[in-house]
Amino acid sequence: MAFSSKDLSMTSANNFCVKNKKRTFFFSNTESVHVCEGEGPSPRRVQTLFLITHFSDFQLACFGSFFLHESVFFLSGLPFVWFERAGWLSNYKIQGKNNSPAAQEKCIVRLILYHFGVNLPVVIFSYPVFKYMGMRSSLPLPSWNVILTQIIFYFILEDFVFYWGHRVLHTKWLYKHVHSVHHEYATPFGLTSEYAHPAEILFLGFATIIGPAVTGPHLVTLWLWMVLRVLETVEAHCGYHFPWSPSNFFPLYGGSDFHDYHHRLLYTKSGNYSSTFTYMDWIFGTDIGYRKLKALKRATVENNQCNKIYE
């Protein structure tokens, strides 16, 4: 959206305001927001100005967040449904088994019901908490240093809380009555990342929102965190390990190969409980089976190479 001179006006040498029919916003040039003859704020701020002058904080935080989540989740997850059906990129598929179209469709239908029946109400009812803790959508935008620091903190905290929550869900009673729903798909695909019992959605969803809830971030930071978290969990459940998979470049990152092992073992002690990183499982010894399997595969590959040399 372009703002005309009627929308932008200087209030002093160091400040300007943006007016629309609903609200007037005042910003300081000390926040690197510049208004010069014939130009407006930077594109990033123009986009933010458009949102905050056309939608309320409640609408942006609740319905805007939900729309962004659904868009990123289904756009990143649906391609793996098509890959599996068409047999594309099968060389990179971790397991040889495929899900039937009926099983995939069941997952998608349940997801839509859960998202509208559980996720959206949670977002709406948690809004007062985020608002109380200082979440805002107004300018100025936070610096990239602040955004990156908060995102890193969220990933570390989420991984810690998720690990212990996930281990609890693998106790016999909770696994049987709650977590087994998520493990209906022993061969996961991207969309199965959020396929779970409603109680688990609430329980493990706490790990994702606790960081933003205690820090009260700018809405832009919250949205970035949500996008990264969705992409991470879809990748972990995608069922494919590519040469460009993040785990090939970041040693502590778990990824699809790490989490696929967890789904292949349909028992209460499958290990590999972390959501993003691997160090919690390494510290508490819950990745022993996975590491033994990886060592066995490496030894098999090395033996095959030696046999080829001496043939």
mmCIF file of C-alpha atoms in Angstrom:
data_model
loop_
_atom_site.group_PDB
_atom_site.id
_atom_site.type_symbol
_atom_site.label_atom_id
_atom_site.label_comp_id
_atom_site.label_asym_id
_atom_site.label_seq_id
_atom_site.Cartn_x
_atom_site.Cartn_y
_atom_site.Cartn_z
ATOM 1 C CA MET A 1 0.000 0.000 0.000
ATOM 2 C CA ALA A 2 1.322 3.471 -0.832
ATOM 3 C CA PHE A 3 0.818 6.267 1.650
ATOM 4 C CA SER A 4 0.187 9.743 0.280
ATOM 5 C CA SER A 5 1.154 13.039 1.823
ATOM 6 C CA LYS A 6 -2.305 13.092 3.373
ATOM 7 C CA ASP A 7 -1.464 9.919 5.259
ATOM 8 C CA LEU A 8 2.080 10.875 6.310
ATOM 9 C CA SER A 9 2.839 14.084 8.113
ATOM 10 C CA MET A 10 5.705 15.442 10.175
ATOM 11 C CA THR A 11 4.928 16.288 13.801
ATOM 12 C CA SER A 12 8.440 17.491 14.623
ATOM 13 C CA ALA A 13 11.967 17.299 13.304
ATOM 14 C CA ASN A 14 12.334 13.745 14.616
ATOM 15 C CA ASN A 15 8.854 12.288 14.408
ATOM 16 C CA PHE A 16 6.050 11.620 11.970
ATOM 17 C CA CYS A 17 2.577 10.152 12.125
ATOM 18 C CA VAL A 18 0.466 7.919 9.932
ATOM 19 C CA LYS A 19 -3.295 8.486 9.929
ATOM 20 C CA ASN A 20 -6.150 6.439 8.680
ATOM 21 C CA LYS A 21 -9.861 6.363 9.389
ATOM 22 C CA LYS A 22 -9.416 4.296 12.551
ATOM 23 C CA ARG A 23 -6.154 5.219 14.213
ATOM 24 C CA THR A 24 -3.198 7.566 14.214
ATOM 25 C CA PHE A 25 0.298 6.156 14.744
ATOM 26 C CA PHE A 26 3.346 8.133 15.849
ATOM 27 C CA PHE A 27 6.872 6.992 15.093
ATOM 28 C CA SER A 28 10.327 8.277 15.792
ATOM 29 C CA ASN A 29 13.040 8.776 13.209
ATOM 30 C CA THR A 30 15.454 7.485 15.820
ATOM 31 C CA GLU A 31 14.055 4.034 14.974
ATOM 32 C CA SER A 32 15.430 4.383 11.417
ATOM 33 C CA VAL A 33 12.031 5.229 9.962
ATOM 34 C CA HIS A 34 12.562 7.958 7.414
ATOM 35 C CA VAL A 35 10.052 10.155 5.656
ATOM 36 C CA CYS A 36 11.449 12.332 2.916
ATOM 37 C CA GLU A 37 9.894 14.370 0.154
ATOM 38 C CA GLY A 38 8.276 11.943 -2.262
ATOM 39 C CA GLU A 39 9.055 8.765 -0.273
ATOM 40 C CA GLY A 40 7.539 6.811 2.568
ATOM 41 C CA PRO A 41 8.810 4.225 5.048
ATOM 42 C CA SER A 42 10.780 1.163 3.956
ATOM 43 C CA PRO A 43 8.836 -1.676 2.238
ATOM 44 C CA ARG A 44 8.983 -3.832 5.369
ATOM 45 C CA ARG A 45 7.455 -1.038 7.433
ATOM 46 C CA VAL A 46 4.919 -0.182 4.744
ATOM 47 C CA GLN A 47 3.649 -3.769 4.914
ATOM 48 C CA THR A 48 3.422 -3.532 8.695
ATOM 49 C CA LEU A 49 1.676 -0.174 8.447
ATOM 50 C CA PHE A 50 -0.877 -1.647 6.080
ATOM 51 C CA LEU A 51 -1.668 -4.460 8.515
ATOM 52 C CA ILE A 52 -1.893 -2.377 11.668
ATOM 53 C CA THR A 53 -4.011 0.307 10.015
ATOM 54 C CA HIS A 54 -6.507 -2.186 8.568
ATOM 55 C CA PHE A 55 -6.713 -4.849 11.272
ATOM 56 C CA SER A 56 -6.841 -4.825 15.066
ATOM 57 C CA ASP A 57 -4.192 -6.463 17.246
ATOM 58 C CA PHE A 58 -6.678 -9.226 18.056
ATOM 59 C CA GLN A 59 -7.390 -9.930 14.395
ATOM 60 C CA LEU A 60 -3.705 -10.017 13.485
ATOM 61 C CA ALA A 61 -2.596 -12.107 16.465
ATOM 62 C CA CYS A 62 -5.425 -14.639 16.229
ATOM 63 C CA PHE A 63 -6.800 -14.899 12.717
ATOM 64 C CA GLY A 64 -3.641 -13.620 11.007
ATOM 65 C CA SER A 65 -1.510 -16.159 12.874
ATOM 66 C CA PHE A 66 -3.955 -18.970 12.112
ATOM 67 C CA PHE A 67 -4.072 -18.104 8.402
ATOM 68 C CA LEU A 68 -0.276 -17.922 8.217
ATOM 69 C CA HIS A 69 0.083 -21.254 10.008
ATOM 70 C CA GLU A 70 -2.396 -23.022 7.740
ATOM 71 C CA SER A 71 -0.783 -21.593 4.611
ATOM 72 C CA VAL A 72 2.762 -22.564 5.548
ATOM 73 C CA PHE A 73 1.767 -25.960 6.932
ATOM 74 C CA PHE A 74 -0.260 -27.201 3.971
ATOM 75 C CA LEU A 75 1.931 -25.617 1.301
ATOM 76 C CA SER A 76 5.036 -27.276 2.763
ATOM 77 C CA GLY A 77 3.373 -30.578 3.675
ATOM 78 C CA LEU A 78 1.152 -31.400 0.709
ATOM 79 C CA PRO A 79 4.022 -31.898 -1.794
ATOM 80 C CA PHE A 80 5.164 -34.950 0.190
ATOM 81 C CA VAL A 81 1.720 -36.499 -0.290
ATOM 82 C CA TRP A 82 2.149 -36.121 -4.041
ATOM 83 C CA PHE A 83 5.756 -37.370 -3.948
ATOM 84 C CA GLU A 84 4.658 -40.538 -2.178
ATOM 85 C CA ARG A 85 1.701 -41.197 -4.506
ATOM 86 C CA ALA A 86 3.663 -40.561 -7.698
ATOM 87 C CA GLY A 87 6.815 -42.316 -6.533
ATOM 88 C CA TRP A 88 8.876 -39.200 -7.131
ATOM 89 C CA LEU A 89 12.280 -38.836 -5.441
ATOM 90 C CA SER A 90 11.986 -42.432 -4.210
ATOM 91 C CA ASN A 91 15.770 -42.709 -4.032
ATOM 92 C CA TYR A 92 15.658 -40.322 -1.085
ATOM 93 C CA LYS A 93 12.767 -41.979 0.724
ATOM 94 C CA ILE A 94 13.817 -43.316 4.109
ATOM 95 C CA GLN A 95 11.360 -46.208 4.239
ATOM 96 C CA GLY A 96 10.281 -48.410 1.367
ATOM 97 C CA LYS A 97 6.667 -48.501 2.523
ATOM 98 C CA ASN A 98 4.042 -46.015 1.326
ATOM 99 C CA ASN A 99 0.807 -44.802 2.858
ATOM 100 C CA SER A 100 -2.402 -45.553 0.988
ATOM 101 C CA PRO A 101 -4.381 -42.628 -0.494
ATOM 102 C CA ALA A 102 -7.168 -43.414 1.990
ATOM 103 C CA ALA A 103 -4.750 -43.083 4.914
ATOM 104 C CA GLN A 104 -3.431 -39.791 3.571
ATOM 105 C CA GLU A 105 -6.939 -38.430 3.082
ATOM 106 C CA LYS A 106 -7.916 -39.479 6.597
ATOM 107 C CA CYS A 107 -4.961 -37.509 7.939
ATOM 108 C CA ILE A 108 -5.894 -34.371 5.987
ATOM 109 C CA VAL A 109 -9.562 -34.450 7.050
ATOM 110 C CA ARG A 110 -8.656 -34.970 10.714
ATOM 111 C CA LEU A 111 -6.108 -32.168 10.539
ATOM 112 C CA ILE A 112 -8.669 -29.675 9.260
ATOM 113 C CA LEU A 113 -11.061 -30.658 12.056
ATOM 114 C CA TYR A 114 -8.343 -30.411 14.717
ATOM 115 C CA HIS A 115 -7.023 -27.098 13.436
ATOM 116 C CA PHE A 116 -10.424 -25.415 13.488
ATOM 117 C CA GLY A 117 -11.720 -27.255 16.549
ATOM 118 C CA VAL A 118 -8.591 -27.139 18.755
ATOM 119 C CA ASN A 119 -5.820 -24.919 17.378
ATOM 120 C CA LEU A 120 -7.903 -21.855 16.534
ATOM 121 C CA PRO A 121 -9.737 -21.743 19.905
ATOM 122 C CA VAL A 122 -6.392 -22.106 21.714
ATOM 123 C CA VAL A 123 -4.970 -19.183 19.750
ATOM 124 C CA ILE A 124 -7.996 -17.029 20.555
ATOM 125 C CA PHE A 125 -8.112 -17.858 24.277
ATOM 126 C CA SER A 126 -4.339 -17.456 24.726
ATOM 127 C CA TYR A 127 -4.370 -13.963 23.176
ATOM 128 C CA PRO A 128 -4.941 -12.144 26.526
ATOM 129 C CA VAL A 129 -1.859 -13.876 27.966
ATOM 130 C CA PHE A 130 0.356 -12.799 25.072
ATOM 131 C CA LYS A 131 -1.068 -9.282 25.213
ATOM 132 C CA TYR A 132 -0.497 -9.059 28.963
ATOM 133 C CA MET A 133 3.122 -10.171 28.514
ATOM 134 C CA GLY A 134 3.754 -7.336 26.055
ATOM 135 C CA MET A 135 3.120 -8.710 22.573
ATOM 136 C CA ARG A 136 2.554 -5.901 20.092
ATOM 137 C CA SER A 137 2.111 -5.378 16.374
ATOM 138 C CA SER A 138 2.882 -1.670 16.150
ATOM 139 C CA LEU A 139 5.978 0.054 14.840
ATOM 140 C CA PRO A 140 8.864 0.312 15.391
ATOM 141 C CA LEU A 141 9.811 -3.188 14.357
ATOM 142 C CA PRO A 142 12.374 -4.980 16.546
ATOM 143 C CA SER A 143 15.959 -5.128 15.347
ATOM 144 C CA TRP A 144 17.235 -8.304 13.734
ATOM 145 C CA ASN A 145 19.482 -8.870 16.768
ATOM 146 C CA VAL A 146 16.439 -8.955 19.027
ATOM 147 C CA ILE A 147 14.472 -11.165 16.633
ATOM 148 C CA LEU A 148 17.273 -13.716 16.188
ATOM 149 C CA THR A 149 18.057 -13.814 19.917
ATOM 150 C CA GLN A 150 14.435 -14.530 20.746
ATOM 151 C CA ILE A 151 14.088 -17.152 17.995
ATOM 152 C CA ILE A 152 17.182 -19.019 19.226
ATOM 153 C CA PHE A 153 15.834 -18.883 22.785
ATOM 154 C CA TYR A 154 12.474 -20.256 21.604
ATOM 155 C CA PHE A 155 14.109 -23.167 19.780
ATOM 156 C CA ILE A 156 16.231 -24.148 22.792
ATOM 157 C CA LEU A 157 13.371 -23.829 25.285
ATOM 158 C CA GLU A 158 10.883 -25.598 23.013
ATOM 159 C CA ASP A 159 13.268 -28.499 22.444
ATOM 160 C CA PHE A 160 13.844 -28.919 26.195
ATOM 161 C CA VAL A 161 10.147 -28.807 27.141
ATOM 162 C CA PHE A 162 9.126 -30.965 24.159
ATOM 163 C CA TYR A 163 11.696 -33.628 25.009
ATOM 164 C CA TRP A 164 10.351 -34.210 28.511
ATOM 165 C CA GLY A 165 6.717 -33.899 27.444
ATOM 166 C CA HIS A 166 7.318 -36.389 24.640
ATOM 167 C CA ARG A 167 8.964 -38.853 27.013
ATOM 168 C CA VAL A 168 5.968 -38.622 29.323
ATOM 169 C CA LEU A 169 3.670 -39.400 26.386
ATOM 170 C CA HIS A 170 5.667 -42.578 25.807
ATOM 171 C CA THR A 171 4.735 -44.008 29.184
ATOM 172 C CA LYS A 172 2.401 -46.984 28.786
ATOM 173 C CA TRP A 173 -0.972 -45.432 29.678
ATOM 174 C CA LEU A 174 -0.469 -42.127 27.855
ATOM 175 C CA TYR A 175 0.966 -43.863 24.819
ATOM 176 C CA LYS A 176 -1.981 -46.231 24.601
ATOM 177 C CA HIS A 177 -4.710 -43.640 25.128
ATOM 178 C CA VAL A 178 -3.162 -40.464 23.658
ATOM 179 C CA HIS A 179 0.147 -40.628 21.797
ATOM 180 C CA SER A 180 -0.656 -43.771 19.803
ATOM 181 C CA VAL A 181 -2.860 -41.588 17.569
ATOM 182 C CA HIS A 182 0.223 -39.766 16.297
ATOM 183 C CA HIS A 183 1.983 -43.105 15.794
ATOM 184 C CA GLU A 184 -0.789 -44.487 13.596
ATOM 185 C CA TYR A 185 1.546 -43.482 10.773
ATOM 186 C CA ALA A 186 4.657 -45.633 11.136
ATOM 187 C CA THR A 187 5.734 -44.219 7.775
ATOM 188 C CA PRO A 188 5.316 -40.490 8.306
ATOM 189 C CA PHE A 189 4.787 -37.844 5.651
ATOM 190 C CA GLY A 190 4.927 -34.076 6.124
ATOM 191 C CA LEU A 191 1.328 -33.528 7.225
ATOM 192 C CA THR A 192 1.473 -36.219 9.922
ATOM 193 C CA SER A 193 3.616 -33.824 11.966
ATOM 194 C CA GLU A 194 0.449 -32.270 13.429
ATOM 195 C CA TYR A 195 -1.747 -35.366 13.342
ATOM 196 C CA ALA A 196 -2.325 -36.119 17.022
ATOM 197 C CA HIS A 197 -4.896 -36.610 19.752
ATOM 198 C CA PRO A 198 -6.478 -33.279 20.827
ATOM 199 C CA ALA A 199 -5.017 -33.759 24.314
ATOM 200 C CA GLU A 200 -1.536 -34.084 22.803
ATOM 201 C CA ILE A 201 -2.072 -30.984 20.682
ATOM 202 C CA LEU A 202 -2.694 -29.023 23.885
ATOM 203 C CA PHE A 203 0.033 -30.774 25.869
ATOM 204 C CA LEU A 204 2.938 -30.553 23.429
ATOM 205 C CA GLY A 205 1.675 -27.308 21.908
ATOM 206 C CA PHE A 206 2.620 -25.725 25.227
ATOM 207 C CA ALA A 207 6.281 -26.277 24.323
ATOM 208 C CA THR A 208 5.864 -24.150 21.201
ATOM 209 C CA ILE A 209 4.082 -21.198 22.818
ATOM 210 C CA ILE A 210 5.851 -21.021 26.179
ATOM 211 C CA GLY A 211 8.816 -19.033 24.812
ATOM 212 C CA PRO A 212 6.747 -16.299 23.146
ATOM 213 C CA ALA A 213 4.308 -16.310 26.060
ATOM 214 C CA VAL A 214 6.996 -15.383 28.597
ATOM 215 C CA THR A 215 8.829 -12.841 26.423
ATOM 216 C CA GLY A 216 5.902 -11.008 24.798
ATOM 217 C CA PRO A 217 7.552 -10.563 21.379
ATOM 218 C CA HIS A 218 6.594 -8.376 18.476
ATOM 219 C CA LEU A 219 4.034 -10.097 16.266
ATOM 220 C CA VAL A 220 6.586 -10.235 13.437
ATOM 221 C CA THR A 221 8.897 -12.284 15.672
ATOM 222 C CA LEU A 222 6.040 -14.562 16.666
ATOM 223 C CA TRP A 223 5.121 -15.141 13.040
ATOM 224 C CA LEU A 224 8.723 -15.878 12.059
ATOM 225 C CA TRP A 225 9.029 -18.353 14.932
ATOM 226 C CA MET A 226 5.806 -20.037 13.888
ATOM 227 C CA VAL A 227 6.922 -20.355 10.266
ATOM 228 C CA LEU A 228 10.306 -21.816 11.218
ATOM 229 C CA ARG A 229 8.752 -24.233 13.714
ATOM 230 C CA VAL A 230 6.191 -25.463 11.175
ATOM 231 C CA LEU A 231 8.857 -25.959 8.485
ATOM 232 C CA GLU A 232 11.060 -27.809 10.970
ATOM 233 C CA THR A 233 8.383 -30.260 12.099
ATOM 234 C CA VAL A 234 7.163 -30.879 8.537
ATOM 235 C CA GLU A 235 10.745 -31.612 7.466
ATOM 236 C CA ALA A 236 11.218 -33.968 10.429
ATOM 237 C CA HIS A 237 8.134 -35.960 9.397
ATOM 238 C CA CYS A 238 8.533 -35.721 5.614
ATOM 239 C CA GLY A 239 9.882 -39.276 5.220
ATOM 240 C CA TYR A 240 12.699 -38.198 2.888
ATOM 241 C CA HIS A 241 16.370 -37.532 3.537
ATOM 242 C CA PHE A 242 17.795 -35.314 0.812
ATOM 243 C CA PRO A 243 21.378 -34.181 0.153
ATOM 244 C CA TRP A 244 20.160 -30.695 1.061
ATOM 245 C CA SER A 245 18.450 -31.759 4.296
ATOM 246 C CA PRO A 246 19.439 -29.456 7.195
ATOM 247 C CA SER A 247 20.836 -32.358 9.232
ATOM 248 C CA ASN A 248 23.605 -32.726 6.626
ATOM 249 C CA PHE A 249 24.835 -29.213 7.443
ATOM 250 C CA PHE A 250 23.993 -28.712 11.144
ATOM 251 C CA PRO A 251 25.445 -31.465 13.375
ATOM 252 C CA LEU A 252 23.016 -30.976 16.283
ATOM 253 C CA TYR A 253 19.926 -30.858 14.085
ATOM 254 C CA GLY A 254 17.802 -34.006 14.130
ATOM 255 C CA GLY A 255 15.680 -33.820 11.012
ATOM 256 C CA SER A 256 13.813 -36.465 9.071
ATOM 257 C CA ASP A 257 16.246 -39.374 9.448
ATOM 258 C CA PHE A 258 16.440 -38.881 13.219
ATOM 259 C CA HIS A 259 12.684 -38.669 13.731
ATOM 260 C CA ASP A 260 11.750 -41.325 11.182
ATOM 261 C CA TYR A 261 13.540 -43.858 13.388
ATOM 262 C CA HIS A 262 11.251 -42.813 16.230
ATOM 263 C CA HIS A 263 8.153 -43.582 14.141
ATOM 264 C CA ARG A 264 9.422 -46.937 12.915
ATOM 265 C CA LEU A 265 9.439 -48.307 16.479
ATOM 266 C CA LEU A 266 5.849 -48.500 17.720
ATOM 267 C CA TYR A 267 6.746 -48.992 21.362
ATOM 268 C CA THR A 268 6.918 -46.884 24.483
ATOM 269 C CA LYS A 269 10.723 -46.766 24.472
ATOM 270 C CA SER A 270 11.517 -45.882 20.877
ATOM 271 C CA GLY A 271 13.899 -43.043 21.779
ATOM 272 C CA ASN A 272 14.729 -39.925 19.752
ATOM 273 C CA TYR A 273 12.225 -37.788 21.669
ATOM 274 C CA SER A 274 13.602 -34.338 20.836
ATOM 275 C CA SER A 275 11.779 -32.110 18.384
ATOM 276 C CA THR A 276 14.596 -30.166 16.727
ATOM 277 C CA PHE A 277 18.036 -30.963 18.120
ATOM 278 C CA THR A 278 19.743 -34.202 19.145
ATOM 279 C CA TYR A 279 21.718 -33.260 22.249
ATOM 280 C CA MET A 280 18.912 -33.964 24.782
ATOM 281 C CA ASP A 281 18.627 -37.550 23.553
ATOM 282 C CA TRP A 282 22.419 -37.886 23.595
ATOM 283 C CA ILE A 283 22.724 -36.507 27.149
ATOM 284 C CA PHE A 284 20.043 -38.822 28.550
ATOM 285 C CA GLY A 285 20.934 -41.835 26.417
ATOM 286 C CA THR A 286 17.618 -42.104 24.618
ATOM 287 C CA ASP A 287 19.207 -42.276 21.179
ATOM 288 C CA ILE A 288 21.338 -45.382 21.815
ATOM 289 C CA GLY A 289 19.312 -47.571 19.472
ATOM 290 C CA TYR A 290 19.478 -44.989 16.712
ATOM 291 C CA ARG A 291 23.226 -44.514 17.073
ATOM 292 C CA LYS A 292 23.796 -48.279 17.008
ATOM 293 C CA LEU A 293 21.734 -48.560 13.837
ATOM 294 C CA LYS A 294 23.704 -45.735 12.187
ATOM 295 C CA ALA A 295 27.003 -47.376 13.181
ATOM 296 C CA LEU A 296 25.801 -50.707 11.761
ATOM 297 C CA LYS A 297 24.838 -49.051 8.474
ATOM 298 C CA ARG A 298 28.220 -47.315 8.234
ATOM 299 C CA ALA A 299 30.017 -50.602 8.880
ATOM 300 C CA THR A 300 27.932 -52.350 6.225
ATOM 301 C CA VAL A 301 28.741 -49.661 3.667
ATOM 302 C CA GLU A 302 32.449 -49.848 4.479
ATOM 303 C CA ASN A 303 32.444 -53.656 4.172
ATOM 304 C CA ASN A 304 30.696 -53.479 0.808
ATOM 305 C CA GLN A 305 33.259 -50.979 -0.431
ATOM 306 C CA CYS A 306 36.115 -53.228 0.708
ATOM 307 C CA ASN A 307 34.570 -56.247 -0.982
ATOM 308 C CA LYS A 308 34.287 -54.329 -4.248
ATOM 309 C CA ILE A 309 37.947 -53.382 -4.060
ATOM 310 C CA TYR A 310 39.068 -57.014 -3.656
ATOM 311 C CA GLU A 311 36.706 -58.494 -6.237
#
